PDB file of N, CA and C in Angstrom:
ATOM      1  N   MET L   1     137.607  31.036 208.938  1.00 53.00           N
ATOM      2  CA  MET L   1     138.744  30.170 208.900  1.00 53.00           C
ATOM      3  C   MET L   1     138.442  28.991 207.980  1.00 53.00           C
ATOM      4  N   LYS L   2     139.342  28.554 207.236  1.00 56.00           N
ATOM      5  CA  LYS L   2     139.153  27.455 206.311  1.00 56.00           C
ATOM      6  C   LYS L   2     139.206  26.145 207.057  1.00 56.00           C
ATOM      7  N   THR L   3     138.541  25.088 206.547  1.00 55.00           N
ATOM      8  CA  THR L   3     138.548  23.794 207.171  1.00 55.00           C
ATOM      9  C   THR L   3     138.839  22.753 206.149  1.00 55.00           C
ATOM     10  N   ILE L   4     139.460  21.595 206.597  1.00 56.00           N
ATOM     11  CA  ILE L   4     139.605  20.469 205.807  1.00 56.00           C
ATOM     12  C   ILE L   4     138.746  19.404 206.402  1.00 56.00           C
ATOM     13  N   GLN L   5     137.972  18.723 205.610  1.00 54.00           N
ATOM     14  CA  GLN L   5     137.079  17.708 206.097  1.00 54.00           C
ATOM     15  C   GLN L   5     137.530  16.312 205.683  1.00 54.00           C
ATOM     16  N   SER L   6     137.544  15.404 206.533  1.00 49.00           N
ATOM     17  CA  SER L   6     137.843  14.009 206.280  1.00 49.00           C
ATOM     18  C   SER L   6     136.725  13.193 207.007  1.00 49.00           C
ATOM     19  N   GLN L   7     136.677  11.899 206.654  1.00 50.00           N
ATOM     20  CA  GLN L   7     135.689  11.078 207.329  1.00 50.00           C
ATOM     21  C   GLN L   7     135.954  11.040 208.815  1.00 50.00           C
ATOM     22  N   GLU L   8     137.175  11.119 209.185  1.00 52.00           N
ATOM     23  CA  GLU L   8     137.562  11.035 210.690  1.00 52.00           C
ATOM     24  C   GLU L   8     137.452  12.346 211.391  1.00 52.00           C
ATOM     25  N   ALA L   9     137.720  13.481 210.764  1.00 68.00           N
ATOM     26  CA  ALA L   9     137.727  14.762 211.520  1.00 68.00           C
ATOM     27  C   ALA L   9     137.540  15.931 210.558  1.00 68.00           C
ATOM     28  N   ILE L  10     137.079  16.979 211.141  1.00 86.00           N
ATOM     29  CA  ILE L  10     137.090  18.292 210.502  1.00 86.00           C
ATOM     30  C   ILE L  10     138.188  19.100 211.108  1.00 86.00           C
ATOM     31  N   LEU L  11     139.122  19.579 210.268  1.00 91.00           N
ATOM     32  CA  LEU L  11     140.287  20.301 210.812  1.00 91.00           C
ATOM     33  C   LEU L  11     140.259  21.846 210.318  1.00 91.00           C
ATOM     34  N   THR L  12     140.648  22.659 211.269  1.00 93.00           N
ATOM     35  CA  THR L  12     140.901  24.030 210.809  1.00 93.00           C
ATOM     36  C   THR L  12     142.279  24.084 210.060  1.00 93.00           C
ATOM     37  N   THR L  13     142.513  25.149 209.385  1.00 92.00           N
ATOM     38  CA  THR L  13     143.794  25.272 208.739  1.00 92.00           C
ATOM     39  C   THR L  13     144.945  25.166 209.679  1.00 92.00           C
ATOM     40  N   ASN L  14     144.853  25.783 210.879  1.00 94.00           N
ATOM     41  CA  ASN L  14     146.002  25.664 211.828  1.00 94.00           C
ATOM     42  C   ASN L  14     146.129  24.270 212.315  1.00 94.00           C
ATOM     43  N   GLU L  15     145.043  23.524 212.509  1.00 95.00           N
ATOM     44  CA  GLU L  15     145.143  22.150 212.940  1.00 95.00           C
ATOM     45  C   GLU L  15     145.870  21.278 211.863  1.00 95.00           C
ATOM     46  N   ALA L  16     145.453  21.565 210.687  1.00 93.00           N
ATOM     47  CA  ALA L  16     146.103  20.723 209.545  1.00 93.00           C
ATOM     48  C   ALA L  16     147.591  21.043 209.456  1.00 93.00           C
ATOM     49  N   LEU L  17     147.960  22.294 209.538  1.00 93.00           N
ATOM     50  CA  LEU L  17     149.356  22.638 209.485  1.00 93.00           C
ATOM     51  C   LEU L  17     150.168  22.111 210.659  1.00 93.00           C
ATOM     52  N   VAL L  18     149.595  22.114 211.855  1.00 94.00           N
ATOM     53  CA  VAL L  18     150.278  21.561 212.973  1.00 94.00           C
ATOM     54  C   VAL L  18     150.450  20.047 212.860  1.00 94.00           C
ATOM     55  N   LEU L  19     149.317  19.354 212.420  1.00 94.00           N
ATOM     56  CA  LEU L  19     149.476  17.866 212.193  1.00 94.00           C
ATOM     57  C   LEU L  19     150.598  17.576 211.216  1.00 94.00           C
ATOM     58  N   GLN L  20     150.615  18.315 210.133  1.00 92.00           N
ATOM     59  CA  GLN L  20     151.629  18.032 209.120  1.00 92.00           C
ATOM     60  C   GLN L  20     153.051  18.276 209.672  1.00 92.00           C
ATOM     61  N   GLN L  21     153.243  19.335 210.461  1.00 93.00           N
ATOM     62  CA  GLN L  21     154.518  19.677 211.009  1.00 93.00           C
ATOM     63  C   GLN L  21     154.997  18.610 211.960  1.00 93.00           C
ATOM     64  N   VAL L  22     154.161  18.210 212.831  1.00 94.00           N
ATOM     65  CA  VAL L  22     154.488  17.155 213.831  1.00 94.00           C
ATOM     66  C   VAL L  22     154.691  15.822 213.155  1.00 94.00           C
ATOM     67  N   TYR L  23     153.978  15.584 212.155  1.00 94.00           N
ATOM     68  CA  TYR L  23     154.174  14.303 211.375  1.00 94.00           C
ATOM     69  C   TYR L  23     155.541  14.265 210.785  1.00 94.00           C
ATOM     70  N   GLU L  24     155.975  15.405 210.196  1.00 91.00           N
ATOM     71  CA  GLU L  24     157.270  15.447 209.555  1.00 91.00           C
ATOM     72  C   GLU L  24     158.406  15.422 210.627  1.00 91.00           C
ATOM     73  N   ASP L  25     158.199  15.928 211.730  1.00 89.00           N
ATOM     74  CA  ASP L  25     159.246  16.067 212.810  1.00 89.00           C
ATOM     75  C   ASP L  25     159.263  14.773 213.646  1.00 89.00           C
ATOM     76  N   GLY L  26     158.172  14.067 213.737  1.00 89.00           N
ATOM     77  CA  GLY L  26     158.077  12.858 214.620  1.00 89.00           C
ATOM     78  C   GLY L  26     157.461  13.217 215.988  1.00 89.00           C
ATOM     79  N   SER L  27     158.058  14.270 216.627  1.00 88.00           N
ATOM     80  CA  SER L  27     157.578  14.781 217.860  1.00 88.00           C
ATOM     81  C   SER L  27     158.160  16.172 218.026  1.00 88.00           C
ATOM     82  N   ASP L  28     157.554  17.036 218.779  1.00 90.00           N
ATOM     83  CA  ASP L  28     158.042  18.390 219.039  1.00 90.00           C
ATOM     84  C   ASP L  28     157.679  18.837 220.424  1.00 90.00           C
ATOM     85  N   GLU L  29     158.562  19.751 220.914  1.00 92.00           N
ATOM     86  CA  GLU L  29     158.305  20.486 222.137  1.00 92.00           C
ATOM     87  C   GLU L  29     157.297  21.581 221.750  1.00 92.00           C
ATOM     88  N   ALA L  30     156.244  21.735 222.521  1.00 93.00           N
ATOM     89  CA  ALA L  30     155.125  22.649 222.145  1.00 93.00           C
ATOM     90  C   ALA L  30     155.650  24.070 221.856  1.00 93.00           C
ATOM     91  N   ALA L  31     156.485  24.621 222.681  1.00 92.00           N
ATOM     92  CA  ALA L  31     156.980  26.006 222.458  1.00 92.00           C
ATOM     93  C   ALA L  31     157.857  26.115 221.220  1.00 92.00           C
ATOM     94  N   MET L  32     158.628  25.120 220.990  1.00 94.00           N
ATOM     95  CA  MET L  32     159.489  25.115 219.719  1.00 94.00           C
ATOM     96  C   MET L  32     158.579  24.941 218.525  1.00 94.00           C
ATOM     97  N   LEU L  33     157.555  24.173 218.598  1.00 94.00           N
ATOM     98  CA  LEU L  33     156.594  24.052 217.477  1.00 94.00           C
ATOM     99  C   LEU L  33     155.985  25.356 217.177  1.00 94.00           C
ATOM    100  N   ALA L  34     155.505  26.050 218.204  1.00 94.00           N
ATOM    101  CA  ALA L  34     154.852  27.369 217.988  1.00 94.00           C
ATOM    102  C   ALA L  34     155.826  28.374 217.322  1.00 94.00           C
ATOM    103  N   ALA L  35     157.134  28.336 217.792  1.00 94.00           N
ATOM    104  CA  ALA L  35     158.082  29.259 217.189  1.00 94.00           C
ATOM    105  C   ALA L  35     158.373  28.857 215.739  1.00 94.00           C
ATOM    106  N   GLN L  36     158.537  27.538 215.466  1.00 92.00           N
ATOM    107  CA  GLN L  36     158.757  27.085 214.099  1.00 92.00           C
ATOM    108  C   GLN L  36     157.625  27.555 213.139  1.00 92.00           C
ATOM    109  N   MET L  37     156.377  27.546 213.648  1.00 93.00           N
ATOM    110  CA  MET L  37     155.300  27.847 212.838  1.00 93.00           C
ATOM    111  C   MET L  37     154.948  29.315 212.825  1.00 93.00           C
ATOM    112  N   GLY L  38     155.687  30.118 213.624  1.00 94.00           N
ATOM    113  CA  GLY L  38     155.379  31.517 213.680  1.00 94.00           C
ATOM    114  C   GLY L  38     154.028  31.805 214.298  1.00 94.00           C
ATOM    115  N   MET L  39     153.641  30.985 215.301  1.00 94.00           N
ATOM    116  CA  MET L  39     152.277  31.068 215.915  1.00 94.00           C
ATOM    117  C   MET L  39     152.481  31.419 217.369  1.00 94.00           C
ATOM    118  N   PRO L  40     151.656  32.359 217.916  1.00 95.00           N
ATOM    119  CA  PRO L  40     151.774  32.588 219.377  1.00 95.00           C
ATOM    120  C   PRO L  40     151.585  31.330 220.152  1.00 95.00           C
ATOM    121  N   ARG L  41     152.289  31.188 221.236  1.00 92.00           N
ATOM    122  CA  ARG L  41     152.270  29.955 222.002  1.00 92.00           C
ATOM    123  C   ARG L  41     150.868  29.655 222.512  1.00 92.00           C
ATOM    124  N   ARG L  42     150.100  30.607 222.894  1.00 94.00           N
ATOM    125  CA  ARG L  42     148.763  30.446 223.372  1.00 94.00           C
ATOM    126  C   ARG L  42     147.879  29.770 222.307  1.00 94.00           C
ATOM    127  N   THR L  43     147.947  30.368 221.047  1.00 94.00           N
ATOM    128  CA  THR L  43     147.290  29.806 219.858  1.00 94.00           C
ATOM    129  C   THR L  43     147.672  28.360 219.622  1.00 94.00           C
ATOM    130  N   ALA L  44     149.022  28.139 219.624  1.00 94.00           N
ATOM    131  CA  ALA L  44     149.488  26.751 219.411  1.00 94.00           C
ATOM    132  C   ALA L  44     148.932  25.808 220.434  1.00 94.00           C
ATOM    133  N   MET L  45     148.867  26.185 221.719  1.00 94.00           N
ATOM    134  CA  MET L  45     148.407  25.293 222.760  1.00 94.00           C
ATOM    135  C   MET L  45     146.920  25.014 222.541  1.00 94.00           C
ATOM    136  N   HIS L  46     146.146  26.007 222.139  1.00 95.00           N
ATOM    137  CA  HIS L  46     144.686  25.830 221.886  1.00 95.00           C
ATOM    138  C   HIS L  46     144.568  24.824 220.766  1.00 95.00           C
ATOM    139  N   VAL L  47     145.351  24.940 219.727  1.00 96.00           N
ATOM    140  CA  VAL L  47     145.290  24.000 218.550  1.00 96.00           C
ATOM    141  C   VAL L  47     145.673  22.575 219.012  1.00 96.00           C
ATOM    142  N   LEU L  48     146.736  22.504 219.793  1.00 96.00           N
ATOM    143  CA  LEU L  48     147.137  21.147 220.268  1.00 96.00           C
ATOM    144  C   LEU L  48     146.127  20.466 221.161  1.00 96.00           C
ATOM    145  N   VAL L  49     145.509  21.298 222.019  1.00 96.00           N
ATOM    146  CA  VAL L  49     144.445  20.740 222.886  1.00 96.00           C
ATOM    147  C   VAL L  49     143.240  20.272 222.008  1.00 96.00           C
ATOM    148  N   ASP L  50     142.897  21.040 221.005  1.00 96.00           N
ATOM    149  CA  ASP L  50     141.773  20.714 220.192  1.00 96.00           C
ATOM    150  C   ASP L  50     142.110  19.341 219.436  1.00 96.00           C
ATOM    151  N   LEU L  51     143.360  19.235 218.935  1.00 96.00           N
ATOM    152  CA  LEU L  51     143.817  18.036 218.244  1.00 96.00           C
ATOM    153  C   LEU L  51     143.802  16.843 219.193  1.00 96.00           C
ATOM    154  N   ARG L  52     144.136  17.053 220.418  1.00 96.00           N
ATOM    155  CA  ARG L  52     144.122  15.975 221.486  1.00 96.00           C
ATOM    156  C   ARG L  52     142.698  15.560 221.673  1.00 96.00           C
ATOM    157  N   ARG L  53     141.804  16.515 221.789  1.00 96.00           N
ATOM    158  CA  ARG L  53     140.398  16.229 222.013  1.00 96.00           C
ATOM    159  C   ARG L  53     139.817  15.354 220.860  1.00 96.00           C
ATOM    160  N   LYS L  54     140.350  15.611 219.699  1.00 95.00           N
ATOM    161  CA  LYS L  54     139.859  14.850 218.498  1.00 95.00           C
ATOM    162  C   LYS L  54     140.522  13.469 218.379  1.00 95.00           C
ATOM    163  N   GLY L  55     141.476  13.213 219.291  1.00 96.00           N
ATOM    164  CA  GLY L  55     142.172  11.921 219.238  1.00 96.00           C
ATOM    165  C   GLY L  55     143.313  11.848 218.247  1.00 96.00           C
ATOM    166  N   LEU L  56     143.744  12.982 217.836  1.00 97.00           N
ATOM    167  CA  LEU L  56     144.809  13.019 216.829  1.00 97.00           C
ATOM    168  C   LEU L  56     146.168  13.239 217.306  1.00 97.00           C
ATOM    169  N   MET L  57     146.254  13.825 218.517  1.00 96.00           N
ATOM    170  CA  MET L  57     147.536  14.295 219.117  1.00 96.00           C
ATOM    171  C   MET L  57     147.649  13.802 220.522  1.00 96.00           C
ATOM    172  N   ALA L  58     148.861  13.451 220.978  1.00 96.00           N
ATOM    173  CA  ALA L  58     149.137  13.091 222.336  1.00 96.00           C
ATOM    174  C   ALA L  58     150.028  14.257 222.907  1.00 96.00           C
ATOM    175  N   ILE L  59     149.762  14.639 224.110  1.00 94.00           N
ATOM    176  CA  ILE L  59     150.613  15.683 224.747  1.00 94.00           C
ATOM    177  C   ILE L  59     151.176  15.048 226.049  1.00 94.00           C
ATOM    178  N   ASP L  60     152.541  15.002 226.148  1.00 93.00           N
ATOM    179  CA  ASP L  60     153.146  14.422 227.314  1.00 93.00           C
ATOM    180  C   ASP L  60     153.979  15.519 227.993  1.00 93.00           C
ATOM    181  N   GLN L  61     153.922  15.600 229.327  1.00 90.00           N
ATOM    182  CA  GLN L  61     154.666  16.508 230.188  1.00 90.00           C
ATOM    183  C   GLN L  61     155.974  15.845 230.530  1.00 90.00           C
ATOM    184  N   VAL L  62     157.079  16.446 230.202  1.00 86.00           N
ATOM    185  CA  VAL L  62     158.424  15.932 230.431  1.00 86.00           C
ATOM    186  C   VAL L  62     159.206  17.029 231.101  1.00 86.00           C
ATOM    187  N   TYR L  63     159.483  16.951 232.445  1.00 88.00           N
ATOM    188  CA  TYR L  63     160.330  17.899 233.112  1.00 88.00           C
ATOM    189  C   TYR L  63     159.751  19.326 232.869  1.00 88.00           C
ATOM    190  N   GLY L  64     158.451  19.503 232.953  1.00 84.00           N
ATOM    191  CA  GLY L  64     157.852  20.772 232.803  1.00 84.00           C
ATOM    192  C   GLY L  64     157.610  21.246 231.361  1.00 84.00           C
ATOM    193  N   ASP L  65     158.134  20.562 230.354  1.00 88.00           N
ATOM    194  CA  ASP L  65     157.910  20.848 228.979  1.00 88.00           C
ATOM    195  C   ASP L  65     156.783  19.991 228.427  1.00 88.00           C
ATOM    196  N   ALA L  66     156.002  20.551 227.467  1.00 90.00           N
ATOM    197  CA  ALA L  66     154.927  19.828 226.825  1.00 90.00           C
ATOM    198  C   ALA L  66     155.522  19.237 225.517  1.00 90.00           C
ATOM    199  N   TRP L  67     155.556  17.989 225.327  1.00 94.00           N
ATOM    200  CA  TRP L  67     156.013  17.334 224.088  1.00 94.00           C
ATOM    201  C   TRP L  67     154.769  16.745 223.444  1.00 94.00           C
ATOM    202  N   VAL L  68     154.732  16.964 222.080  1.00 95.00           N
ATOM    203  CA  VAL L  68     153.524  16.521 221.313  1.00 95.00           C
ATOM    204  C   VAL L  68     153.976  15.499 220.276  1.00 95.00           C
ATOM    205  N   ARG L  69     153.084  14.543 220.025  1.00 96.00           N
ATOM    206  CA  ARG L  69     153.283  13.484 218.995  1.00 96.00           C
ATOM    207  C   ARG L  69     151.921  13.088 218.456  1.00 96.00           C
ATOM    208  N   LEU L  70     151.918  12.607 217.270  1.00 96.00           N
ATOM    209  CA  LEU L  70     150.628  12.207 216.675  1.00 96.00           C
ATOM    210  C   LEU L  70     150.249  10.831 217.222  1.00 96.00           C
ATOM    211  N   THR L  71     149.002  10.585 217.423  1.00 96.00           N
ATOM    212  CA  THR L  71     148.433   9.297 217.683  1.00 96.00           C
ATOM    213  C   THR L  71     148.425   8.480 216.424  1.00 96.00           C
ATOM    214  N   THR L  72     148.085   7.236 216.602  1.00 95.00           N
ATOM    215  CA  THR L  72     148.026   6.357 215.371  1.00 95.00           C
ATOM    216  C   THR L  72     146.909   6.940 214.453  1.00 95.00           C
ATOM    217  N   ARG L  73     145.818   7.347 215.016  1.00 95.00           N
ATOM    218  CA  ARG L  73     144.747   8.003 214.248  1.00 95.00           C
ATOM    219  C   ARG L  73     145.200   9.244 213.536  1.00 95.00           C
ATOM    220  N   GLY L  74     146.037  10.007 214.194  1.00 95.00           N
ATOM    221  CA  GLY L  74     146.563  11.218 213.658  1.00 95.00           C
ATOM    222  C   GLY L  74     147.450  10.964 212.460  1.00 95.00           C
ATOM    223  N   LYS L  75     148.358   9.925 212.602  1.00 93.00           N
ATOM    224  CA  LYS L  75     149.184   9.524 211.528  1.00 93.00           C
ATOM    225  C   LYS L  75     148.418   9.107 210.325  1.00 93.00           C
ATOM    226  N   ARG L  76     147.338   8.258 210.582  1.00 92.00           N
ATOM    227  CA  ARG L  76     146.528   7.734 209.447  1.00 92.00           C
ATOM    228  C   ARG L  76     145.861   8.868 208.715  1.00 92.00           C
ATOM    229  N   LEU L  77     145.367   9.856 209.432  1.00 92.00           N
ATOM    230  CA  LEU L  77     144.692  10.999 208.812  1.00 92.00           C
ATOM    231  C   LEU L  77     145.691  11.838 207.961  1.00 92.00           C
ATOM    232  N   VAL L  78     146.902  12.094 208.516  1.00 92.00           N
ATOM    233  CA  VAL L  78     147.845  12.811 207.625  1.00 92.00           C
ATOM    234  C   VAL L  78     148.179  12.021 206.408  1.00 92.00           C
ATOM    235  N   GLN L  79     148.352  10.784 206.501  1.00 90.00           N
ATOM    236  CA  GLN L  79     148.716   9.873 205.355  1.00 90.00           C
ATOM    237  C   GLN L  79     147.665   9.871 204.341  1.00 90.00           C
ATOM    238  N   ARG L  80     146.338  10.011 204.745  1.00 89.00           N
ATOM    239  CA  ARG L  80     145.242  10.027 203.855  1.00 89.00           C
ATOM    240  C   ARG L  80     145.057  11.401 203.215  1.00 89.00           C
ATOM    241  N   ILE L  81     145.262  12.458 203.944  1.00 87.00           N
ATOM    242  CA  ILE L  81     145.080  13.841 203.413  1.00 87.00           C
ATOM    243  C   ILE L  81     146.310  14.175 202.526  1.00 87.00           C
ATOM    244  N   TRP L  82     147.459  13.814 202.939  1.00 83.00           N
ATOM    245  CA  TRP L  82     148.726  14.076 202.194  1.00 83.00           C
ATOM    246  C   TRP L  82     149.445  12.798 201.897  1.00 83.00           C
ATOM    247  N   PRO L  83     149.072  12.092 200.821  1.00 78.00           N
ATOM    248  CA  PRO L  83     149.736  10.779 200.525  1.00 78.00           C
ATOM    249  C   PRO L  83     151.258  10.964 200.343  1.00 78.00           C
ATOM    250  N   GLU L  84     151.661  12.122 199.868  1.00 72.00           N
ATOM    251  CA  GLU L  84     153.145  12.353 199.755  1.00 72.00           C
ATOM    252  C   GLU L  84     153.855  12.334 201.069  1.00 72.00           C
ATOM    253  N   ALA L  85     153.114  12.501 202.200  1.00 63.00           N
ATOM    254  CA  ALA L  85     153.792  12.515 203.512  1.00 63.00           C
ATOM    255  C   ALA L  85     154.378  11.157 203.814  1.00 63.00           C
ATOM    256  N   GLN L  86     153.854  10.060 203.284  1.00 62.00           N
ATOM    257  CA  GLN L  86     154.424   8.778 203.545  1.00 62.00           C
ATOM    258  C   GLN L  86     155.836   8.659 202.964  1.00 62.00           C
ATOM    259  N   ALA L  87     156.098   9.301 201.856  1.00 61.00           N
ATOM    260  CA  ALA L  87     157.422   9.248 201.300  1.00 61.00           C
ATOM    261  C   ALA L  87     158.376  10.018 202.178  1.00 61.00           C
ATOM    262  N   MET L  88     157.955  11.139 202.831  1.00 57.00           N
ATOM    263  CA  MET L  88     158.815  11.946 203.709  1.00 57.00           C
ATOM    264  C   MET L  88     159.200  11.197 204.946  1.00 57.00           C
ATOM    265  N   ALA L  89     158.265  10.377 205.422  1.00 52.00           N
ATOM    266  CA  ALA L  89     158.449   9.637 206.797  1.00 52.00           C
ATOM    267  C   ALA L  89     159.371   8.503 206.626  1.00 52.00           C
ATOM    268  N   VAL L  90     159.650   8.060 205.415  1.00 46.00           N
ATOM    269  CA  VAL L  90     160.467   6.806 205.209  1.00 46.00           C
ATOM    270  C   VAL L  90     161.939   7.220 205.371  1.00 46.00           C
TER     271      VAL L  90
END
């Protein structure tokens, strides 16, 4: 599996794609995120947990659903890896 390396974190391809998607959406419900990305829910949850462990993603339980959002560190990483992402977020 390919990886993207930054001074802050080493990301797998799936982690990088999930970070970018959540950055663009602002926040996502985990099951919907998996469906949007064409990723099995189990795979998506493993990716999300790994991103949370790296301090890049927050996972909140709301009425039984898992909602995800980037931490400040996650946002900074996306902006550094994909500078064009800042223009999308405005």
